[in-house]
PDB file of N, CA and C in Angstrom:
ATOM      1  N   MET N   1    -125.180 124.945 147.883  1.00  0.00           N
ATOM      2  CA  MET N   1    -124.925 123.513 147.769  1.00  0.00           C
ATOM      3  C   MET N   1    -123.426 123.309 147.796  1.00  0.00           C
ATOM      4  N   SER N   2    -122.969 122.410 148.608  1.00  0.00           N
ATOM      5  CA  SER N   2    -121.566 122.066 148.640  1.00  0.00           C
ATOM      6  C   SER N   2    -121.450 120.584 148.971  1.00  0.00           C
ATOM      7  N   GLY N   3    -120.278 120.052 148.690  1.00  0.00           N
ATOM      8  CA  GLY N   3    -120.041 118.659 149.071  1.00  0.00           C
ATOM      9  C   GLY N   3    -119.391 117.882 147.954  1.00  0.00           C
ATOM     10  N   ALA N   4    -119.017 116.689 148.304  1.00  0.00           N
ATOM     11  CA  ALA N   4    -118.386 115.796 147.337  1.00  0.00           C
ATOM     12  C   ALA N   4    -119.393 115.375 146.267  1.00  0.00           C
ATOM     13  N   GLY N   5    -118.869 115.126 145.090  1.00  0.00           N
ATOM     14  CA  GLY N   5    -119.729 114.656 144.023  1.00  0.00           C
ATOM     15  C   GLY N   5    -120.357 115.767 143.218  1.00  0.00           C
ATOM     16  N   LEU N   6    -120.107 117.020 143.595  1.00  0.00           N
ATOM     17  CA  LEU N   6    -120.675 118.145 142.826  1.00  0.00           C
ATOM     18  C   LEU N   6    -119.850 118.394 141.560  1.00  0.00           C
ATOM     19  N   ILE N   7    -120.539 118.719 140.501  1.00  0.00           N
ATOM     20  CA  ILE N   7    -119.921 119.153 139.245  1.00  0.00           C
ATOM     21  C   ILE N   7    -120.656 120.367 138.784  1.00  0.00           C
ATOM     22  N   ARG N   8    -120.005 121.135 137.906  1.00  0.00           N
ATOM     23  CA  ARG N   8    -120.617 122.301 137.283  1.00  0.00           C
ATOM     24  C   ARG N   8    -120.384 122.215 135.804  1.00  0.00           C
ATOM     25  N   ARG N   9    -121.456 122.384 135.043  1.00  0.00           N
ATOM     26  CA  ARG N   9    -121.359 122.296 133.581  1.00  0.00           C
ATOM     27  C   ARG N   9    -121.921 123.551 132.969  1.00  0.00           C
ATOM     28  N   ARG N  10    -121.280 123.991 131.894  1.00  0.00           N
ATOM     29  CA  ARG N  10    -121.802 125.128 131.110  1.00  0.00           C
ATOM     30  C   ARG N  10    -122.408 124.492 129.829  1.00  0.00           C
ATOM     31  N   PHE N  11    -123.655 124.879 129.562  1.00  0.00           N
ATOM     32  CA  PHE N  11    -124.403 124.361 128.429  1.00  0.00           C
ATOM     33  C   PHE N  11    -124.730 125.548 127.503  1.00  0.00           C
ATOM     34  N   VAL N  12    -124.602 125.333 126.208  1.00  0.00           N
ATOM     35  CA  VAL N  12    -125.080 126.311 125.218  1.00  0.00           C
ATOM     36  C   VAL N  12    -126.107 125.594 124.381  1.00  0.00           C
ATOM     37  N   PHE N  13    -127.368 126.054 124.462  1.00  0.00           N
ATOM     38  CA  PHE N  13    -128.483 125.428 123.751  1.00  0.00           C
ATOM     39  C   PHE N  13    -128.809 126.228 122.482  1.00  0.00           C
ATOM     40  N   SER N  14    -128.946 125.513 121.371  1.00  0.00           N
ATOM     41  CA  SER N  14    -129.382 126.084 120.109  1.00  0.00           C
ATOM     42  C   SER N  14    -130.728 125.509 119.720  1.00  0.00           C
ATOM     43  N   GLY N  15    -131.417 126.193 118.847  1.00  0.00           N
ATOM     44  CA  GLY N  15    -132.732 125.745 118.365  1.00  0.00           C
ATOM     45  C   GLY N  15    -133.804 126.770 118.712  1.00  0.00           C
ATOM     46  N   GLU N  16    -135.023 126.310 118.929  1.00  0.00           N
ATOM     47  CA  GLU N  16    -136.118 127.180 119.372  1.00  0.00           C
ATOM     48  C   GLU N  16    -136.054 127.249 120.880  1.00  0.00           C
ATOM     49  N   VAL N  17    -135.171 128.112 121.386  1.00  0.00           N
ATOM     50  CA  VAL N  17    -134.901 128.152 122.838  1.00  0.00           C
ATOM     51  C   VAL N  17    -135.153 129.536 123.449  1.00  0.00           C
ATOM     52  N   GLN N  18    -135.453 130.549 122.624  1.00  0.00           N
ATOM     53  CA  GLN N  18    -135.805 131.857 123.150  1.00  0.00           C
ATOM     54  C   GLN N  18    -137.265 132.169 122.793  1.00  0.00           C
ATOM     55  N   GLY N  19    -137.978 132.792 123.735  1.00  0.00           N
ATOM     56  CA  GLY N  19    -139.358 133.146 123.500  1.00  0.00           C
ATOM     57  C   GLY N  19    -140.331 131.975 123.719  1.00  0.00           C
ATOM     58  N   VAL N  20    -139.820 130.889 124.332  1.00  0.00           N
ATOM     59  CA  VAL N  20    -140.673 129.704 124.510  1.00  0.00           C
ATOM     60  C   VAL N  20    -140.715 129.264 125.996  1.00  0.00           C
ATOM     61  N   GLY N  21    -140.249 130.098 126.892  1.00  0.00           N
ATOM     62  CA  GLY N  21    -140.249 129.764 128.325  1.00  0.00           C
ATOM     63  C   GLY N  21    -139.097 128.932 128.781  1.00  0.00           C
ATOM     64  N   PHE N  22    -138.012 128.896 128.001  1.00  0.00           N
ATOM     65  CA  PHE N  22    -136.879 128.066 128.334  1.00  0.00           C
ATOM     66  C   PHE N  22    -136.274 128.457 129.694  1.00  0.00           C
ATOM     67  N   ARG N  23    -135.955 129.743 129.901  1.00  0.00           N
ATOM     68  CA  ARG N  23    -135.339 130.157 131.144  1.00  0.00           C
ATOM     69  C   ARG N  23    -136.256 129.925 132.356  1.00  0.00           C
ATOM     70  N   TYR N  24    -137.531 130.217 132.173  1.00  0.00           N
ATOM     71  CA  TYR N  24    -138.499 129.954 133.263  1.00  0.00           C
ATOM     72  C   TYR N  24    -138.496 128.480 133.647  1.00  0.00           C
ATOM     73  N   ARG N  25    -138.560 127.609 132.646  1.00  0.00           N
ATOM     74  CA  ARG N  25    -138.587 126.182 132.937  1.00  0.00           C
ATOM     75  C   ARG N  25    -137.257 125.698 133.499  1.00  0.00           C
ATOM     76  N   ALA N  26    -136.146 126.226 132.978  1.00  0.00           N
ATOM     77  CA  ALA N  26    -134.838 125.817 133.523  1.00  0.00           C
ATOM     78  C   ALA N  26    -134.776 126.145 134.988  1.00  0.00           C
ATOM     79  N   LYS N  27    -135.200 127.330 135.366  1.00  0.00           N
ATOM     80  CA  LYS N  27    -135.153 127.746 136.770  1.00  0.00           C
ATOM     81  C   LYS N  27    -136.101 126.865 137.620  1.00  0.00           C
ATOM     82  N   MET N  28    -137.299 126.622 137.114  1.00  0.00           N
ATOM     83  CA  MET N  28    -138.278 125.787 137.830  1.00  0.00           C
ATOM     84  C   MET N  28    -137.716 124.379 138.056  1.00  0.00           C
ATOM     85  N   PHE N  29    -137.227 123.737 136.984  1.00  0.00           N
ATOM     86  CA  PHE N  29    -136.684 122.393 137.095  1.00  0.00           C
ATOM     87  C   PHE N  29    -135.487 122.358 138.006  1.00  0.00           C
ATOM     88  N   ALA N  30    -134.579 123.329 137.848  1.00  0.00           N
ATOM     89  CA  ALA N  30    -133.373 123.375 138.681  1.00  0.00           C
ATOM     90  C   ALA N  30    -133.717 123.456 140.157  1.00  0.00           C
ATOM     91  N   GLU N  31    -134.668 124.326 140.485  1.00  0.00           N
ATOM     92  CA  GLU N  31    -135.068 124.475 141.903  1.00  0.00           C
ATOM     93  C   GLU N  31    -135.696 123.201 142.408  1.00  0.00           C
ATOM     94  N   GLU N  32    -136.504 122.542 141.606  1.00  0.00           N
ATOM     95  CA  GLU N  32    -137.115 121.275 142.025  1.00  0.00           C
ATOM     96  C   GLU N  32    -136.041 120.204 142.289  1.00  0.00           C
ATOM     97  N   LEU N  33    -134.983 120.264 141.510  1.00  0.00           N
ATOM     98  CA  LEU N  33    -133.911 119.199 141.597  1.00  0.00           C
ATOM     99  C   LEU N  33    -132.797 119.585 142.571  1.00  0.00           C
ATOM    100  N   GLY N  34    -132.822 120.805 143.118  1.00  0.00           N
ATOM    101  CA  GLY N  34    -131.804 121.233 144.052  1.00  0.00           C
ATOM    102  C   GLY N  34    -130.489 121.634 143.379  1.00  0.00           C
ATOM    103  N   ILE N  35    -130.609 122.151 142.133  1.00  0.00           N
ATOM    104  CA  ILE N  35    -129.445 122.573 141.366  1.00  0.00           C
ATOM    105  C   ILE N  35    -129.249 124.077 141.512  1.00  0.00           C
ATOM    106  N   THR N  36    -127.989 124.516 141.602  1.00  0.00           N
ATOM    107  CA  THR N  36    -127.687 125.946 141.600  1.00  0.00           C
ATOM    108  C   THR N  36    -127.083 126.376 140.269  1.00  0.00           C
ATOM    109  N   GLY N  37    -127.048 127.683 140.002  1.00  0.00           N
ATOM    110  CA  GLY N  37    -126.449 128.176 138.797  1.00  0.00           C
ATOM    111  C   GLY N  37    -127.234 129.326 138.192  1.00  0.00           C
ATOM    112  N   TRP N  38    -127.212 129.417 136.885  1.00  0.00           N
ATOM    113  CA  TRP N  38    -127.895 130.508 136.192  1.00  0.00           C
ATOM    114  C   TRP N  38    -128.192 130.109 134.754  1.00  0.00           C
ATOM    115  N   VAL N  39    -129.107 130.904 134.147  1.00  0.00           N
ATOM    116  CA  VAL N  39    -129.459 130.715 132.753  1.00  0.00           C
ATOM    117  C   VAL N  39    -129.661 132.096 132.131  1.00  0.00           C
ATOM    118  N   GLU N  40    -129.246 132.258 130.833  1.00  0.00           N
ATOM    119  CA  GLU N  40    -129.232 133.582 130.239  1.00  0.00           C
ATOM    120  C   GLU N  40    -129.413 133.469 128.726  1.00  0.00           C
ATOM    121  N   ASN N  41    -130.264 134.342 128.132  1.00  0.00           N
ATOM    122  CA  ASN N  41    -130.380 134.465 126.685  1.00  0.00           C
ATOM    123  C   ASN N  41    -129.162 135.168 126.125  1.00  0.00           C
ATOM    124  N   GLN N  42    -128.772 134.752 124.917  1.00  0.00           N
ATOM    125  CA  GLN N  42    -127.685 135.385 124.218  1.00  0.00           C
ATOM    126  C   GLN N  42    -128.173 136.129 122.970  1.00  0.00           C
ATOM    127  N   TRP N  43    -127.430 137.076 122.505  1.00  0.00           N
ATOM    128  CA  TRP N  43    -127.835 137.878 121.358  1.00  0.00           C
ATOM    129  C   TRP N  43    -127.989 137.054 120.069  1.00  0.00           C
ATOM    130  N   ASP N  44    -127.293 135.928 119.976  1.00  0.00           N
ATOM    131  CA  ASP N  44    -127.325 135.131 118.761  1.00  0.00           C
ATOM    132  C   ASP N  44    -128.475 134.108 118.712  1.00  0.00           C
ATOM    133  N   GLY N  45    -129.382 134.175 119.725  1.00  0.00           N
ATOM    134  CA  GLY N  45    -130.515 133.264 119.741  1.00  0.00           C
ATOM    135  C   GLY N  45    -130.321 131.991 120.575  1.00  0.00           C
ATOM    136  N   THR N  46    -129.115 131.811 121.086  1.00  0.00           N
ATOM    137  CA  THR N  46    -128.838 130.655 121.951  1.00  0.00           C
ATOM    138  C   THR N  46    -129.169 131.000 123.402  1.00  0.00           C
ATOM    139  N   VAL N  47    -129.166 129.982 124.244  1.00  0.00           N
ATOM    140  CA  VAL N  47    -129.302 130.154 125.664  1.00  0.00           C
ATOM    141  C   VAL N  47    -128.117 129.495 126.343  1.00  0.00           C
ATOM    142  N   VAL N  48    -127.472 130.203 127.253  1.00  0.00           N
ATOM    143  CA  VAL N  48    -126.333 129.671 128.017  1.00  0.00           C
ATOM    144  C   VAL N  48    -126.826 129.374 129.424  1.00  0.00           C
ATOM    145  N   MET N  49    -126.424 128.224 129.948  1.00  0.00           N
ATOM    146  CA  MET N  49    -126.794 127.871 131.338  1.00  0.00           C
ATOM    147  C   MET N  49    -125.554 127.235 131.998  1.00  0.00           C
ATOM    148  N   GLU N  50    -125.289 127.696 133.209  1.00  0.00           N
ATOM    149  CA  GLU N  50    -124.346 126.977 134.083  1.00  0.00           C
ATOM    150  C   GLU N  50    -125.169 126.355 135.222  1.00  0.00           C
ATOM    151  N   ALA N  51    -124.944 125.073 135.385  1.00  0.00           N
ATOM    152  CA  ALA N  51    -125.731 124.309 136.369  1.00  0.00           C
ATOM    153  C   ALA N  51    -124.746 123.493 137.220  1.00  0.00           C
ATOM    154  N   GLN N  52    -125.033 123.481 138.524  1.00  0.00           N
ATOM    155  CA  GLN N  52    -124.138 122.788 139.492  1.00  0.00           C
ATOM    156  C   GLN N  52    -124.975 121.828 140.351  1.00  0.00           C
ATOM    157  N   GLY N  53    -124.536 120.611 140.371  1.00  0.00           N
ATOM    158  CA  GLY N  53    -125.196 119.576 141.151  1.00  0.00           C
ATOM    159  C   GLY N  53    -124.443 118.258 140.936  1.00  0.00           C
ATOM    160  N   THR N  54    -125.173 117.165 141.144  1.00  0.00           N
ATOM    161  CA  THR N  54    -124.556 115.849 140.862  1.00  0.00           C
ATOM    162  C   THR N  54    -124.800 115.509 139.404  1.00  0.00           C
ATOM    163  N   TRP N  55    -124.085 114.496 138.908  1.00  0.00           N
ATOM    164  CA  TRP N  55    -124.303 114.053 137.520  1.00  0.00           C
ATOM    165  C   TRP N  55    -125.776 113.696 137.287  1.00  0.00           C
ATOM    166  N   GLU N  56    -126.361 112.987 138.253  1.00  0.00           N
ATOM    167  CA  GLU N  56    -127.770 112.586 138.110  1.00  0.00           C
ATOM    168  C   GLU N  56    -128.683 113.799 138.037  1.00  0.00           C
ATOM    169  N   GLN N  57    -128.471 114.784 138.906  1.00  0.00           N
ATOM    170  CA  GLN N  57    -129.308 115.974 138.886  1.00  0.00           C
ATOM    171  C   GLN N  57    -129.199 116.692 137.553  1.00  0.00           C
ATOM    172  N   LEU N  58    -127.966 116.852 137.054  1.00  0.00           N
ATOM    173  CA  LEU N  58    -127.803 117.594 135.778  1.00  0.00           C
ATOM    174  C   LEU N  58    -128.415 116.787 134.619  1.00  0.00           C
ATOM    175  N   TYR N  59    -128.252 115.474 134.640  1.00  0.00           N
ATOM    176  CA  TYR N  59    -128.876 114.639 133.593  1.00  0.00           C
ATOM    177  C   TYR N  59    -130.378 114.823 133.575  1.00  0.00           C
ATOM    178  N   ARG N  60    -130.990 114.801 134.776  1.00  0.00           N
ATOM    179  CA  ARG N  60    -132.427 114.955 134.877  1.00  0.00           C
ATOM    180  C   ARG N  60    -132.876 116.342 134.416  1.00  0.00           C
ATOM    181  N   LEU N  61    -132.089 117.384 134.728  1.00  0.00           N
ATOM    182  CA  LEU N  61    -132.444 118.727 134.263  1.00  0.00           C
ATOM    183  C   LEU N  61    -132.443 118.793 132.747  1.00  0.00           C
ATOM    184  N   ILE N  62    -131.401 118.307 132.125  1.00  0.00           N
ATOM    185  CA  ILE N  62    -131.338 118.348 130.672  1.00  0.00           C
ATOM    186  C   ILE N  62    -132.476 117.544 130.056  1.00  0.00           C
ATOM    187  N   ARG N  63    -132.759 116.388 130.619  1.00  0.00           N
ATOM    188  CA  ARG N  63    -133.865 115.557 130.069  1.00  0.00           C
ATOM    189  C   ARG N  63    -135.182 116.290 130.185  1.00  0.00           C
ATOM    190  N   GLU N  64    -135.466 116.968 131.309  1.00  0.00           N
ATOM    191  CA  GLU N  64    -136.689 117.720 131.483  1.00  0.00           C
ATOM    192  C   GLU N  64    -136.769 118.836 130.451  1.00  0.00           C
ATOM    193  N   LEU N  65    -135.702 119.516 130.180  1.00  0.00           N
ATOM    194  CA  LEU N  65    -135.730 120.589 129.189  1.00  0.00           C
ATOM    195  C   LEU N  65    -135.964 120.050 127.778  1.00  0.00           C
ATOM    196  N   GLN N  66    -135.368 118.899 127.478  1.00  0.00           N
ATOM    197  CA  GLN N  66    -135.555 118.301 126.152  1.00  0.00           C
ATOM    198  C   GLN N  66    -136.968 117.830 125.927  1.00  0.00           C
ATOM    199  N   GLU N  67    -137.648 117.465 127.011  1.00  0.00           N
ATOM    200  CA  GLU N  67    -139.022 116.971 126.895  1.00  0.00           C
ATOM    201  C   GLU N  67    -140.073 118.035 127.062  1.00  0.00           C
ATOM    202  N   ALA N  68    -139.696 119.244 127.416  1.00  0.00           N
ATOM    203  CA  ALA N  68    -140.629 120.324 127.688  1.00  0.00           C
ATOM    204  C   ALA N  68    -141.342 120.760 126.419  1.00  0.00           C
ATOM    205  N   ARG N  69    -142.643 121.122 126.532  1.00  0.00           N
ATOM    206  CA  ARG N  69    -143.414 121.598 125.428  1.00  0.00           C
ATOM    207  C   ARG N  69    -142.878 122.922 124.942  1.00  0.00           C
ATOM    208  N   PHE N  70    -142.944 123.100 123.621  1.00  0.00           N
ATOM    209  CA  PHE N  70    -142.555 124.325 122.909  1.00  0.00           C
ATOM    210  C   PHE N  70    -141.064 124.530 122.770  1.00  0.00           C
ATOM    211  N   ILE N  71    -140.276 123.888 123.576  1.00  0.00           N
ATOM    212  CA  ILE N  71    -138.817 124.011 123.458  1.00  0.00           C
ATOM    213  C   ILE N  71    -138.306 122.991 122.445  1.00  0.00           C
ATOM    214  N   GLU N  72    -137.549 123.462 121.467  1.00  0.00           N
ATOM    215  CA  GLU N  72    -137.001 122.570 120.432  1.00  0.00           C
ATOM    216  C   GLU N  72    -135.476 122.734 120.450  1.00  0.00           C
ATOM    217  N   ILE N  73    -134.777 121.885 121.143  1.00  0.00           N
ATOM    218  CA  ILE N  73    -133.329 121.941 121.250  1.00  0.00           C
ATOM    219  C   ILE N  73    -132.726 121.175 120.079  1.00  0.00           C
ATOM    220  N   SER N  74    -131.948 121.872 119.237  1.00  0.00           N
ATOM    221  CA  SER N  74    -131.322 121.169 118.109  1.00  0.00           C
ATOM    222  C   SER N  74    -129.862 120.793 118.395  1.00  0.00           C
ATOM    223  N   ARG N  75    -129.243 121.509 119.349  1.00  0.00           N
ATOM    224  CA  ARG N  75    -127.835 121.219 119.652  1.00  0.00           C
ATOM    225  C   ARG N  75    -127.558 121.692 121.098  1.00  0.00           C
ATOM    226  N   ILE N  76    -126.729 120.916 121.798  1.00  0.00           N
ATOM    227  CA  ILE N  76    -126.252 121.254 123.109  1.00  0.00           C
ATOM    228  C   ILE N  76    -124.747 121.138 123.155  1.00  0.00           C
ATOM    229  N   GLU N  77    -124.064 122.256 123.398  1.00  0.00           N
ATOM    230  CA  GLU N  77    -122.623 122.241 123.645  1.00  0.00           C
ATOM    231  C   GLU N  77    -122.420 122.134 125.147  1.00  0.00           C
ATOM    232  N   LYS N  78    -121.479 121.305 125.587  1.00  0.00           N
ATOM    233  CA  LYS N  78    -121.266 121.074 127.024  1.00  0.00           C
ATOM    234  C   LYS N  78    -119.804 121.246 127.365  1.00  0.00           C
ATOM    235  N   LYS N  79    -119.578 121.827 128.558  1.00  0.00           N
ATOM    236  CA  LYS N  79    -118.194 121.969 129.053  1.00  0.00           C
ATOM    237  C   LYS N  79    -118.234 121.941 130.580  1.00  0.00           C
ATOM    238  N   THR N  80    -117.302 121.197 131.169  1.00  0.00           N
ATOM    239  CA  THR N  80    -117.174 121.177 132.630  1.00  0.00           C
ATOM    240  C   THR N  80    -116.378 122.438 133.029  1.00  0.00           C
ATOM    241  N   VAL N  81    -116.881 123.147 134.046  1.00  0.00           N
ATOM    242  CA  VAL N  81    -116.236 124.345 134.552  1.00  0.00           C
ATOM    243  C   VAL N  81    -116.078 124.189 136.050  1.00  0.00           C
ATOM    244  N   PRO N  82    -115.253 125.022 136.677  1.00  0.00           N
ATOM    245  CA  PRO N  82    -115.019 124.913 138.126  1.00  0.00           C
ATOM    246  C   PRO N  82    -116.289 125.106 138.951  1.00  0.00           C
ATOM    247  N   VAL N  83    -116.397 124.324 140.023  1.00  0.00           N
ATOM    248  CA  VAL N  83    -117.525 124.411 140.959  1.00  0.00           C
ATOM    249  C   VAL N  83    -117.456 125.764 141.701  1.00  0.00           C
ATOM    250  N   GLU N  84    -118.594 126.377 141.864  1.00  0.00           N
ATOM    251  CA  GLU N  84    -118.734 127.634 142.650  1.00  0.00           C
ATOM    252  C   GLU N  84    -119.046 127.232 144.088  1.00  0.00           C
ATOM    253  N   GLU N  85    -118.119 127.412 144.976  1.00  0.00           N
ATOM    254  CA  GLU N  85    -118.289 126.971 146.364  1.00  0.00           C
ATOM    255  C   GLU N  85    -119.419 127.637 147.124  1.00  0.00           C
ATOM    256  N   HIS N  86    -119.649 128.897 146.916  1.00  0.00           N
ATOM    257  CA  HIS N  86    -120.615 129.655 147.701  1.00  0.00           C
ATOM    258  C   HIS N  86    -121.811 130.094 146.854  1.00  0.00           C
ATOM    259  N   GLU N  87    -122.411 129.165 146.162  1.00  0.00           N
ATOM    260  CA  GLU N  87    -123.586 129.455 145.349  1.00  0.00           C
ATOM    261  C   GLU N  87    -124.739 128.687 145.980  1.00  0.00           C
ATOM    262  N   TYR N  88    -125.864 129.392 146.185  1.00  0.00           N
ATOM    263  CA  TYR N  88    -126.944 128.806 146.933  1.00  0.00           C
ATOM    264  C   TYR N  88    -128.308 128.761 146.215  1.00  0.00           C
ATOM    265  N   TYR N  89    -128.351 129.274 144.999  1.00  0.00           N
ATOM    266  CA  TYR N  89    -129.633 129.335 144.288  1.00  0.00           C
ATOM    267  C   TYR N  89    -129.387 129.288 142.774  1.00  0.00           C
ATOM    268  N   PHE N  90    -130.483 129.212 142.041  1.00  0.00           N
ATOM    269  CA  PHE N  90    -130.450 129.219 140.586  1.00  0.00           C
ATOM    270  C   PHE N  90    -131.152 130.495 140.127  1.00  0.00           C
ATOM    271  N   GLU N  91    -130.497 131.254 139.237  1.00  0.00           N
ATOM    272  CA  GLU N  91    -131.076 132.537 138.825  1.00  0.00           C
ATOM    273  C   GLU N  91    -131.230 132.653 137.307  1.00  0.00           C
ATOM    274  N   THR N  92    -132.202 133.443 136.922  1.00  0.00           N
ATOM    275  CA  THR N  92    -132.393 133.827 135.504  1.00  0.00           C
ATOM    276  C   THR N  92    -131.717 135.164 135.333  1.00  0.00           C
ATOM    277  N   ARG N  93    -130.909 135.270 134.308  1.00  0.00           N
ATOM    278  CA  ARG N  93    -130.216 136.527 134.030  1.00  0.00           C
ATOM    279  C   ARG N  93    -130.822 137.179 132.801  1.00  0.00           C
TER     280      ARG N  93
END
C-alpha cells in the first residue's frame, strides 16, 4: 500500500488481550480493511501492533477490536511512526 494520506501508528494494548484471539482478529480485520503492518504478543501480557492505512481505516480497525467478543481492552497507547513504503501485507508475529 502506498500513496498520499497514509499514516502508520504503533498501538500497545493492555487488558485481556492475550489468549483471546486478538492477533487472529487483528489480522483478519486489517486484511478486510486493506491495512498493512503487524501484530505481536509481548512478555508483559500486552499486544503491540503497527498498522498502516488511512485515518479512517485505522479508526475502523481499532473500533472492530474494541467491539470483538472475548477481547477486553483496558488501555491503548498510541504513537505515530514513519510509514513503511514497501509493505504489502499484515502479519502476525
